[in-house]
PDB file of C-alpha atoms in Angstrom:
ATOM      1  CA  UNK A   1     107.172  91.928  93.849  1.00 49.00           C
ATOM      2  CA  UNK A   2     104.645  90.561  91.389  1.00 52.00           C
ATOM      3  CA  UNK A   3     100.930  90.826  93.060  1.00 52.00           C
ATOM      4  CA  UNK A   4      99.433  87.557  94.133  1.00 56.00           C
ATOM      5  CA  UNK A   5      95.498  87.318  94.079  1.00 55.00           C
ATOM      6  CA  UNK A   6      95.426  87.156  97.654  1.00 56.00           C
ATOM      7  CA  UNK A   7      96.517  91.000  97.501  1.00 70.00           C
ATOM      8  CA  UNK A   8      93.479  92.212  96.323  1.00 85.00           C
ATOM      9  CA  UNK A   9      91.409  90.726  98.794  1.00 90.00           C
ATOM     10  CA  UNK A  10      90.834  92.913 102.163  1.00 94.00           C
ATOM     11  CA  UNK A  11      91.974  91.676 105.659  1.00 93.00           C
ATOM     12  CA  UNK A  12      88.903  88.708 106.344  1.00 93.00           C
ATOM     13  CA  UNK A  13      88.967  90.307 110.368  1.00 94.00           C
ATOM     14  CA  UNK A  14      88.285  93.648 109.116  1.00 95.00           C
ATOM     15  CA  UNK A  15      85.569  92.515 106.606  1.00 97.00           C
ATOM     16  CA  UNK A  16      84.105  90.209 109.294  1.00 96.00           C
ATOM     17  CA  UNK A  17      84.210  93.047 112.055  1.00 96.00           C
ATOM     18  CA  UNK A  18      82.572  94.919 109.397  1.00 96.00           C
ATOM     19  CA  UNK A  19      79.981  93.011 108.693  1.00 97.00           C
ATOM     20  CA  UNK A  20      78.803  91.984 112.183  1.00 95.00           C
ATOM     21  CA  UNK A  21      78.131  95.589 113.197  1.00 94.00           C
ATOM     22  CA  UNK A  22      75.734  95.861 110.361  1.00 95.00           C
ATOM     23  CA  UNK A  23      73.878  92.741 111.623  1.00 94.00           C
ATOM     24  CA  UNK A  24      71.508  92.616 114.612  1.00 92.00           C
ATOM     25  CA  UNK A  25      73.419  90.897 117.583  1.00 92.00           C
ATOM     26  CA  UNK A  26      74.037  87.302 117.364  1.00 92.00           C
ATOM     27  CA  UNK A  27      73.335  86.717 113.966  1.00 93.00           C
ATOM     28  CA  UNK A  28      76.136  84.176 112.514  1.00 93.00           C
ATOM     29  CA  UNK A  29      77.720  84.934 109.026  1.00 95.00           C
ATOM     30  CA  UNK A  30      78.707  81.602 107.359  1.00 94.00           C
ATOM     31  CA  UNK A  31      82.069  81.560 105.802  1.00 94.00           C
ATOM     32  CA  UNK A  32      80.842  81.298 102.323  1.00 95.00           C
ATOM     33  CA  UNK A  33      79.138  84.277 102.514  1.00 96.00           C
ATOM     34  CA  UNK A  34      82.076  86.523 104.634  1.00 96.00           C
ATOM     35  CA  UNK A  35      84.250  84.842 101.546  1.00 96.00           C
ATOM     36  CA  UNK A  36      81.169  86.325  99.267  1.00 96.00           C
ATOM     37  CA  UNK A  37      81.271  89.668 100.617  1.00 97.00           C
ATOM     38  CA  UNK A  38      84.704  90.360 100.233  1.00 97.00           C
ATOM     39  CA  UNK A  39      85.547  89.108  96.983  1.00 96.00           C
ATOM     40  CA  UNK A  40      82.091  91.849  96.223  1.00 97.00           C
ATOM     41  CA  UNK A  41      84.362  94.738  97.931  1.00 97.00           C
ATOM     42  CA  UNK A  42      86.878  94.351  96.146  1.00 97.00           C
ATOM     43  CA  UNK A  43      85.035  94.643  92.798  1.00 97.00           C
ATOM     44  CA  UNK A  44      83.629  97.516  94.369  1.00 98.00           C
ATOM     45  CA  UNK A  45      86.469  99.061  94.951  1.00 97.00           C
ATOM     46  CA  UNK A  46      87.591  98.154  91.284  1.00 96.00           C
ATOM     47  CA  UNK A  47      83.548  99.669  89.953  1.00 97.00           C
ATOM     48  CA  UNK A  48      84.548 103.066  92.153  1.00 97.00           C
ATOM     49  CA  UNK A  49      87.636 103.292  90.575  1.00 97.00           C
ATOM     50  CA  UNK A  50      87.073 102.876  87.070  1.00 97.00           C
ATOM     51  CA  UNK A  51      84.106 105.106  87.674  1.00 97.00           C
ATOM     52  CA  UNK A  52      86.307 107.829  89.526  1.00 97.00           C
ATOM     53  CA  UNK A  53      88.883 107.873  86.699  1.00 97.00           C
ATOM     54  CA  UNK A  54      86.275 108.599  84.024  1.00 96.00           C
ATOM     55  CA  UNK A  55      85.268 111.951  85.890  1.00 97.00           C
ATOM     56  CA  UNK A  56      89.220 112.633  86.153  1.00 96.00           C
ATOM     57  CA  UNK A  57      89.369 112.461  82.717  1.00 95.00           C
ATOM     58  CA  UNK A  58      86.862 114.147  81.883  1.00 96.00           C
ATOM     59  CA  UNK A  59      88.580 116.968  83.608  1.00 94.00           C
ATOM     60  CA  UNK A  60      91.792 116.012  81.928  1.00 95.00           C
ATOM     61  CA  UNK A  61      93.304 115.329  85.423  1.00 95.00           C
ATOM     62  CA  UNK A  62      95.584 112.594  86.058  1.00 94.00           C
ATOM     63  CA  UNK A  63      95.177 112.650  89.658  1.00 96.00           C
ATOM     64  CA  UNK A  64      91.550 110.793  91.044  1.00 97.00           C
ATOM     65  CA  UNK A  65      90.350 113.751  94.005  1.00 96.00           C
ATOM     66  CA  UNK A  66      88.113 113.312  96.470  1.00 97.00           C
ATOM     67  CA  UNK A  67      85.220 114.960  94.246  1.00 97.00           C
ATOM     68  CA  UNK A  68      85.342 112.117  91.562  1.00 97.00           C
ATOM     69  CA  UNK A  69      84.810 109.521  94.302  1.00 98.00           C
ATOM     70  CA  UNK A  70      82.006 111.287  94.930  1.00 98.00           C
ATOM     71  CA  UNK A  71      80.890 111.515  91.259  1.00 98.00           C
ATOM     72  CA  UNK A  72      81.192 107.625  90.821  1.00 98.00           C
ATOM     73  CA  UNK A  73      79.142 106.882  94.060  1.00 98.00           C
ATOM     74  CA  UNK A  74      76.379 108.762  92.481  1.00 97.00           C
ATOM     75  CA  UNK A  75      77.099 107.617  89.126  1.00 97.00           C
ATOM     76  CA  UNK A  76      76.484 103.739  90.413  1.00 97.00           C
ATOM     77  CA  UNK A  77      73.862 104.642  92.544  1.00 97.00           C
ATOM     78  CA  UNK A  78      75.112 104.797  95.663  1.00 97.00           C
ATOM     79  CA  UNK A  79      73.725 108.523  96.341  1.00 96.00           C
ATOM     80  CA  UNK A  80      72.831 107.263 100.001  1.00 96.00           C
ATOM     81  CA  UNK A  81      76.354 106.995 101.029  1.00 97.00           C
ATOM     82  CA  UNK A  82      77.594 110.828  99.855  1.00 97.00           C
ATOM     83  CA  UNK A  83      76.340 112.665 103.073  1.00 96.00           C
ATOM     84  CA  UNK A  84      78.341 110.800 105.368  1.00 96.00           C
ATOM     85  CA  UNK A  85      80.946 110.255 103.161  1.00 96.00           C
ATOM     86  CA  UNK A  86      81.463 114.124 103.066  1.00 96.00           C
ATOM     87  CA  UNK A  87      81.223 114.206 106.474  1.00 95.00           C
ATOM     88  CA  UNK A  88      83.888 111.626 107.204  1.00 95.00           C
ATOM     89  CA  UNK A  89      85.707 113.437 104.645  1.00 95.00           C
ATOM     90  CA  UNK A  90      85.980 116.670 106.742  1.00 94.00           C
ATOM     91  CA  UNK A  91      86.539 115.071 109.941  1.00 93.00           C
ATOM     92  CA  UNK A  92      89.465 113.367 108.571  1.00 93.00           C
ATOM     93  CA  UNK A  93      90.981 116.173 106.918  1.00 92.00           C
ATOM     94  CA  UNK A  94      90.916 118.309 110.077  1.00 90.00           C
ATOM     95  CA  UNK A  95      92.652 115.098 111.638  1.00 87.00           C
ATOM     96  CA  UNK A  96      95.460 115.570 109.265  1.00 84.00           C
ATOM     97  CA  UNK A  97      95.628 119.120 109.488  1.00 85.00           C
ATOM     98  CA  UNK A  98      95.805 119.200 113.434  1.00 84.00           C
ATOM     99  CA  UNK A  99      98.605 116.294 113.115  1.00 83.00           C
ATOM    100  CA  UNK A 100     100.394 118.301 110.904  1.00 84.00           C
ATOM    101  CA  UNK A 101     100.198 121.107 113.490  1.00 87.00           C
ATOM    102  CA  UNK A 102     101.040 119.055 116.042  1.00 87.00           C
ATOM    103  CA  UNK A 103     104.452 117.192 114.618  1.00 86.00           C
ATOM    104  CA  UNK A 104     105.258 121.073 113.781  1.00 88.00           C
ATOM    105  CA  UNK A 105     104.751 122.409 117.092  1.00 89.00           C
ATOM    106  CA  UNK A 106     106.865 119.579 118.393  1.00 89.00           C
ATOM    107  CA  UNK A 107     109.597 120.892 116.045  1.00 89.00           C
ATOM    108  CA  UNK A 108     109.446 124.243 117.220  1.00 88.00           C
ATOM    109  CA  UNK A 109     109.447 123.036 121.410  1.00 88.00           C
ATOM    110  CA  UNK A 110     112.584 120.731 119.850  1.00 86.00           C
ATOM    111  CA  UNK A 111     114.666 123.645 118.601  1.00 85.00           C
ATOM    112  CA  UNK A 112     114.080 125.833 121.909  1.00 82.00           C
ATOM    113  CA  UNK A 113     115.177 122.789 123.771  1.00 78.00           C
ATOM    114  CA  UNK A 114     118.115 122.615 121.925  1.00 75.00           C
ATOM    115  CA  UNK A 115     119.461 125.908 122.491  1.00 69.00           C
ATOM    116  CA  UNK A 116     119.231 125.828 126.219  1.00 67.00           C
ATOM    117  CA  UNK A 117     120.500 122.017 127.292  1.00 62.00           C
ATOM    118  CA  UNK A 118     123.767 120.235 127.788  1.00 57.00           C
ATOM    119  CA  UNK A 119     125.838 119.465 124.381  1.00 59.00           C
ATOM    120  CA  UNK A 120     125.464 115.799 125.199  1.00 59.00           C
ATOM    121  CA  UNK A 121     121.700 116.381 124.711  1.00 57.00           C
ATOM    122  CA  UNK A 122     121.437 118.727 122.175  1.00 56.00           C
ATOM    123  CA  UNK A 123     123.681 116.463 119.987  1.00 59.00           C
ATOM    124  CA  UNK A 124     121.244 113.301 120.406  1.00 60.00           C
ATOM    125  CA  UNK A 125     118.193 115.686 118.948  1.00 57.00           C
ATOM    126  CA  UNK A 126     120.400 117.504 116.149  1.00 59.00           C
ATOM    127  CA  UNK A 127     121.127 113.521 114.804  1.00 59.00           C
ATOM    128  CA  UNK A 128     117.060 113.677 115.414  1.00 58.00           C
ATOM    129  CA  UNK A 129     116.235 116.505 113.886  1.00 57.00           C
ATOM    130  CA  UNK A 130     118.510 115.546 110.951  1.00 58.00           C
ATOM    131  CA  UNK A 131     116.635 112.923 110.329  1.00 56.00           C
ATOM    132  CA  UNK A 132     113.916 114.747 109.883  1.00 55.00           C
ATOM    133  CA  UNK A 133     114.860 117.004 108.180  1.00 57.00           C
ATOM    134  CA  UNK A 134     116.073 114.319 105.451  1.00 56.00           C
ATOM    135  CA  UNK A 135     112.871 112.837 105.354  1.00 52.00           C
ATOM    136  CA  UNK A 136     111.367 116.173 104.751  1.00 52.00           C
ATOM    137  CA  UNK A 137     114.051 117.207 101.913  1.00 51.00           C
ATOM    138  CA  UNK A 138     113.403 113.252 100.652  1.00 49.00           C
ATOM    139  CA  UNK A 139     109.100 114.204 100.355  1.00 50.00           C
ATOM    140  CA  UNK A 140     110.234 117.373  98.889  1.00 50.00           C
ATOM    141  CA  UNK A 141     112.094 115.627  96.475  1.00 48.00           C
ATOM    142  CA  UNK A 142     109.613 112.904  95.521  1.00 47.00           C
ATOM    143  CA  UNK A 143     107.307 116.215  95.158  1.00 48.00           C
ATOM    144  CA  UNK A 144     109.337 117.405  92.734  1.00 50.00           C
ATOM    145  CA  UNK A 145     109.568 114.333  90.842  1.00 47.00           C
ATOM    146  CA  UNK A 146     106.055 113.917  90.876  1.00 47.00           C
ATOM    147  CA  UNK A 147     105.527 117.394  89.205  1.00 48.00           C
ATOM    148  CA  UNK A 148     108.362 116.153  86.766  1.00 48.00           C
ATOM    149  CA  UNK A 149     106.897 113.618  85.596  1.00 49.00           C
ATOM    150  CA  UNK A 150     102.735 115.335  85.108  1.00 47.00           C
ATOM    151  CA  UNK A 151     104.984 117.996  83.198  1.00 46.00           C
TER     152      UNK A 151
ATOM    153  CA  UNK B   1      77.932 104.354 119.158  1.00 47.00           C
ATOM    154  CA  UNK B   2      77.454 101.719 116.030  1.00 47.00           C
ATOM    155  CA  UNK B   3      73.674 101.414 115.251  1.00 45.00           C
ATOM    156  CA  UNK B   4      73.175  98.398 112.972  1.00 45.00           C
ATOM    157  CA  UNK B   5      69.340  99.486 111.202  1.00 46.00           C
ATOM    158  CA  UNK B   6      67.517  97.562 108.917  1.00 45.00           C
ATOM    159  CA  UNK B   7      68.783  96.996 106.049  1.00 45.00           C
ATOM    160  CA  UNK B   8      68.364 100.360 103.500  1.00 43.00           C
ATOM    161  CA  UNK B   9      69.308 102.944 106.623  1.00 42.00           C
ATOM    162  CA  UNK B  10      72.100 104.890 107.315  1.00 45.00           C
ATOM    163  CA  UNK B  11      74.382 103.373 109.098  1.00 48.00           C
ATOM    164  CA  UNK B  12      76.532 104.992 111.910  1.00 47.00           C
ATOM    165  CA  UNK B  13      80.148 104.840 112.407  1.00 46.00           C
ATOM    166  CA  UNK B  14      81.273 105.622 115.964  1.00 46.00           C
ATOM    167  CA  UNK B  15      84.341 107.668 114.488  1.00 55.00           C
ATOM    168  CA  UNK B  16      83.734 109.169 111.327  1.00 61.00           C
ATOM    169  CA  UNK B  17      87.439 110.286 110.561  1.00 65.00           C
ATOM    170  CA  UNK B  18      88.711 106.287 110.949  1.00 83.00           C
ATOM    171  CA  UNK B  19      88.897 103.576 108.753  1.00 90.00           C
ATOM    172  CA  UNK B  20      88.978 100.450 109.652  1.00 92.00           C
ATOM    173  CA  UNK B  21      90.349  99.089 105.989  1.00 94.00           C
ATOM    174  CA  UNK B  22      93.614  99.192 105.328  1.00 93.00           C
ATOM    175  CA  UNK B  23      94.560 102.098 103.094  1.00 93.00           C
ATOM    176  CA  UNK B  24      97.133 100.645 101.314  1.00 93.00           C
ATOM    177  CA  UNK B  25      95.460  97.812 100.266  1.00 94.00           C
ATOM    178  CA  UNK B  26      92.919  99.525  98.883  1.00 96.00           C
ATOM    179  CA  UNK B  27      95.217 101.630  97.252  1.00 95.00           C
ATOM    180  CA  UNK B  28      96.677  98.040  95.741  1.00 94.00           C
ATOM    181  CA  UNK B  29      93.169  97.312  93.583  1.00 95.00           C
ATOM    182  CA  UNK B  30      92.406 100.807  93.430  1.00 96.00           C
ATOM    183  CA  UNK B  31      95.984 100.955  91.178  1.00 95.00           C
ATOM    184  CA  UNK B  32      95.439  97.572  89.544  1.00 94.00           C
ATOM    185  CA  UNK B  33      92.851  99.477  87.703  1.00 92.00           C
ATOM    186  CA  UNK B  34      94.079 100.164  83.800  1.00 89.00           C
ATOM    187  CA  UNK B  35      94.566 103.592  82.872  1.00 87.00           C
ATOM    188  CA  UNK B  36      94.550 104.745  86.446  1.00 93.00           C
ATOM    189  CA  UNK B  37      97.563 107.295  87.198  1.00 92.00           C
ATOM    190  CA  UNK B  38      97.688 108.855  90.513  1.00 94.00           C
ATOM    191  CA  UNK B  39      95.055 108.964  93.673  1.00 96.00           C
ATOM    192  CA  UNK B  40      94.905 111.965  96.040  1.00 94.00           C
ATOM    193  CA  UNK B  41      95.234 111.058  99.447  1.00 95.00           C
ATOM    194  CA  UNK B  42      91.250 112.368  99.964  1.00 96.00           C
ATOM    195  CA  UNK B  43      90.338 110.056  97.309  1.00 97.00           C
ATOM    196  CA  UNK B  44      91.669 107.093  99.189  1.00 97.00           C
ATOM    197  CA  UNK B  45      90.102 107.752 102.311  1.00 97.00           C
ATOM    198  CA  UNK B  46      87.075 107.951 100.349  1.00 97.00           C
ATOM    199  CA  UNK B  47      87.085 105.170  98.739  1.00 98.00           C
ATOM    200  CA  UNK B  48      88.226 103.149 102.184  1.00 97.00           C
ATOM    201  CA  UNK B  49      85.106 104.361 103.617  1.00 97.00           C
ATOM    202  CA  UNK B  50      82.893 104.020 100.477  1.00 98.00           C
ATOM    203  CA  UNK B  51      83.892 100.362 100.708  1.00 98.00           C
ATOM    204  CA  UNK B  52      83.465 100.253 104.535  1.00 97.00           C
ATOM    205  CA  UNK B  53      79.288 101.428 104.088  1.00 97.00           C
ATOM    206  CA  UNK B  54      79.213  98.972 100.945  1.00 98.00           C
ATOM    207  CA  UNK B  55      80.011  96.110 102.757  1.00 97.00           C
ATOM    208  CA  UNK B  56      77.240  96.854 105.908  1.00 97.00           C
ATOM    209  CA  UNK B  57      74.618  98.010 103.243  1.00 97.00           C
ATOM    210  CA  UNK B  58      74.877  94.552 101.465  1.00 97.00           C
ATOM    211  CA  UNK B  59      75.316  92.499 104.474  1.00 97.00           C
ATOM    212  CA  UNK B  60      72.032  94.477 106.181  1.00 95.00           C
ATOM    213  CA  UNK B  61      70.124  94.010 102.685  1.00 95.00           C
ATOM    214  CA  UNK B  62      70.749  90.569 101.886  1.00 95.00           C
ATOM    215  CA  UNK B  63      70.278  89.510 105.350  1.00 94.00           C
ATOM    216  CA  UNK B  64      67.103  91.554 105.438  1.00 91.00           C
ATOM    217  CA  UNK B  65      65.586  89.999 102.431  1.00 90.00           C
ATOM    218  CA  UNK B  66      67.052  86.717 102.646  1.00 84.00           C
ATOM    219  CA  UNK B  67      65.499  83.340 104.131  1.00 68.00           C
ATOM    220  CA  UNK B  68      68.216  83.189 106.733  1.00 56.00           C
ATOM    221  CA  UNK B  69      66.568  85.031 109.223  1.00 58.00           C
ATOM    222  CA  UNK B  70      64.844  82.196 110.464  1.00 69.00           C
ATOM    223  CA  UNK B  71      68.037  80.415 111.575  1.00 73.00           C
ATOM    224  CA  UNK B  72      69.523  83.844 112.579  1.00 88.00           C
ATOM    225  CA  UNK B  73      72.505  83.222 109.972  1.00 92.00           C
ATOM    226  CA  UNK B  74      73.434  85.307 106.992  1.00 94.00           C
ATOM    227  CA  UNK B  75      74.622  82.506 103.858  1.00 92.00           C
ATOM    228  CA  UNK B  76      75.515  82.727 100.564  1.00 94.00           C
ATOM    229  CA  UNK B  77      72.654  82.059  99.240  1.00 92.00           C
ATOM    230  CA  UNK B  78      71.226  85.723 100.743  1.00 94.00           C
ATOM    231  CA  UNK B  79      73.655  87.740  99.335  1.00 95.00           C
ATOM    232  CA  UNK B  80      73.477  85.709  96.003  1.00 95.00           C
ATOM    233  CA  UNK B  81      69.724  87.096  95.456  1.00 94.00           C
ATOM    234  CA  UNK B  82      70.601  90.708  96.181  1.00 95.00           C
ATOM    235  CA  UNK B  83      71.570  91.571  92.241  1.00 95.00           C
ATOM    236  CA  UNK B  84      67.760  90.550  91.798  1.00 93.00           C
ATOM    237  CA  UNK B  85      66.565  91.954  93.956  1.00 93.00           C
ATOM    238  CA  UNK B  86      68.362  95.508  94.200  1.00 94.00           C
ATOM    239  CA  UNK B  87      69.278  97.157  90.937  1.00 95.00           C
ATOM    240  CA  UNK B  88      72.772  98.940  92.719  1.00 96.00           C
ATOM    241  CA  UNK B  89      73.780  95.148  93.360  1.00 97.00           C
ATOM    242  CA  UNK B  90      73.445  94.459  89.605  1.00 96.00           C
ATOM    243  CA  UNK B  91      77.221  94.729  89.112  1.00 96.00           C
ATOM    244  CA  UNK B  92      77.614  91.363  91.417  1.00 97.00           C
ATOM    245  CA  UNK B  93      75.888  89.574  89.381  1.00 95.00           C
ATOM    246  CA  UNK B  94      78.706  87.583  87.865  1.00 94.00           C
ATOM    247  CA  UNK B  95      80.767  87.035  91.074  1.00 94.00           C
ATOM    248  CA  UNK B  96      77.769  85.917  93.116  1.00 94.00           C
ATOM    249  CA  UNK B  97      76.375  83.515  91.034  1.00 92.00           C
ATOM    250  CA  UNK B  98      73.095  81.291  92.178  1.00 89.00           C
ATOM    251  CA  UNK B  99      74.037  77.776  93.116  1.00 87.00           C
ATOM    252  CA  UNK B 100      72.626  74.881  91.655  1.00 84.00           C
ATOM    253  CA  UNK B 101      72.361  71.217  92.403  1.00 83.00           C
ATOM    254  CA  UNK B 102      74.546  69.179  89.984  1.00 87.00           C
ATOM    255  CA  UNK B 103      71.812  66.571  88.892  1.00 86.00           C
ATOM    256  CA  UNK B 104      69.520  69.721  88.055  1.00 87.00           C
ATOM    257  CA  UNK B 105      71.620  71.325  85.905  1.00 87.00           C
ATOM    258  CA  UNK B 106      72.877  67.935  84.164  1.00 90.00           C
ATOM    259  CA  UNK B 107      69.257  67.995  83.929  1.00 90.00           C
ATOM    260  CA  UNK B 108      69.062  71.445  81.787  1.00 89.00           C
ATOM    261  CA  UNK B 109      72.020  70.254  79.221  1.00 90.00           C
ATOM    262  CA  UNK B 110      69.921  67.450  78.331  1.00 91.00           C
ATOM    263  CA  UNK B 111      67.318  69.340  77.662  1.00 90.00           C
ATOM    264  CA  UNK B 112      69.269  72.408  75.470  1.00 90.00           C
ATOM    265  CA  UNK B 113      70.788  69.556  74.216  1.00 90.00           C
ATOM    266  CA  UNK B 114      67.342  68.175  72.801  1.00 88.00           C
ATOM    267  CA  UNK B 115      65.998  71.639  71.807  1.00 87.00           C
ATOM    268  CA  UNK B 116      69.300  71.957  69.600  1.00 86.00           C
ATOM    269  CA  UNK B 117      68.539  68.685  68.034  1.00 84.00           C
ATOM    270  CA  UNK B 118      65.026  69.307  67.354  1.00 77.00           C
ATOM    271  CA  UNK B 119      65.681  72.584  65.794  1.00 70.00           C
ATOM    272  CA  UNK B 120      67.804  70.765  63.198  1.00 64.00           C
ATOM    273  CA  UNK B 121      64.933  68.290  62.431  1.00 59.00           C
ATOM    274  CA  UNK B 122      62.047  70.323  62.582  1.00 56.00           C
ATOM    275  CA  UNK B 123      60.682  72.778  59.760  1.00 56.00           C
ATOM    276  CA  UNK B 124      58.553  75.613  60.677  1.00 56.00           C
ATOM    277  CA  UNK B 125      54.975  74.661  59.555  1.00 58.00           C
ATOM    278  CA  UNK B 126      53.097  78.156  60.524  1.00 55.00           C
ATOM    279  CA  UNK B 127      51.237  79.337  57.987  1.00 50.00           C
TER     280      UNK B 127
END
């Protein structure tokens, strides 16, 4: 699917939403200037990146990591957003770790279930648990792949 | 709780951990960058955010230091002064650019257009 320009403009709802918290209440934003502000995101985004990708490869990575990010906001002076950024950064990874936890607990309650319900059931969650399991094999796959291919 | 400060504060994000961009999108420019291979899955949530504090910072500045306070309305022309007036917003320079009335700049060819002609004409006469 070839990109159209309107894919590399953010959602305008988002942008707006954004933008009115950072305003004192009922301030108006005319739609010139929302239109203004996210066409200036997306370059941002664009600045970040290209700033990111030098630290990468400077470290003769091919992979951008969270610590380049971090590198370009200081690099284009943006030093003011790096201690919340760092902390949003741990709060989100501990998000990911306890949902990680959490879909593999559910396993594990799953396969005692199994063992100790009717056949009718326990067929129903093996097709589930298949499934999963696919999906699992299919990320462990692309994994592989993906170390294919930086080899 | 959201604060909204002047602009120039920290601003506060009632859940740190969310973003309200969408991910993949930004993942979309973030890969229409050349030479760019693969992003980390930290790296995106970074940048999500990054973008998230951009966008109140230059909102709150511009609106700050622009002449729409009076009428309580943030416009274009407020966030097209902010590469002038802030050195971080130099890199929006092209994509906000001032806006001028037609006759004025009609106004300004003319005149290049006589300052080209008289530098053809003229000879330099300091001695």
């Amino acid at each position: 699917m070839a990109e159209r320009p309107e894919d590399l403009n953010l959602p305008n709802a988002v942008i707006t939403r954004i933008i009115k918290e950072a305003l004192p209440d009922g301030v108006n934003v005319s739609k010139e200037a929302r239109s203004a502000i996210s066409r200036a995101a997306s370059v941002f985004v664009l600045y970040a990146t290209s700033c990111a990708n030098n630290f990468a490869m400077k470290g003769k990575r091919k992979t951008l990591n969270a610590g380049d990010v971090l590198s370009a906001m200081e690099e284009m002076e943006f030093q003011r957003f790096v201690p919340l950024l760092k902390d949003s950064l741990e709060a989100y990874k501990k998000g990911q770790k306890g949902k990680k936890e959490a879909s593999e607990q559910k396993r594990k309650e799953k396969d005692k279930k199994t063992d100790s319900e009717d056949n009718d059931k326990s067929r129903e969650e093996e097709n589930e648990e298949e499934e999963e399991r696919m999906e699992e094999e299919e990320t462990k796959e692309g994994e592989n792949e993906e170390e294919e291919a930086e080899n | 709780m959201a604060g909204s400060d002047e602009g120039g504060k920290m601003l506060d994000f009632a859940d740190s951990r969310q973003v309200s961009l969408p991910i993949s999108r930004v993942k979309l420019i973030m890969k229409s960058s050349p030479d760019v291979n693969n992003i980390n899955q930290d790296a995106l949530f970074l940048t999500a955010k990054a973008t998230e504090l951009f966008v109140q910072y230059l909102a709150a500045y511009s609106y700050k230091k622009g002449s729409g306070r009076e009428s309580k309305c943030l416009t274009y022309h407020d966030l097209a002064r902010s590469p002038e007036e802030c050195d971080t917003f130099q890199f929006l320079a092209d994509i906000l650019p001032k806006k001028i009335l037609a006759r004025d700049y009609f106004k300004l060819l003319e005149e290049k257009e006589k300052e080209d002609e008289g530098d053809g004409e003229e000879t330099d006469d300091s001695d």
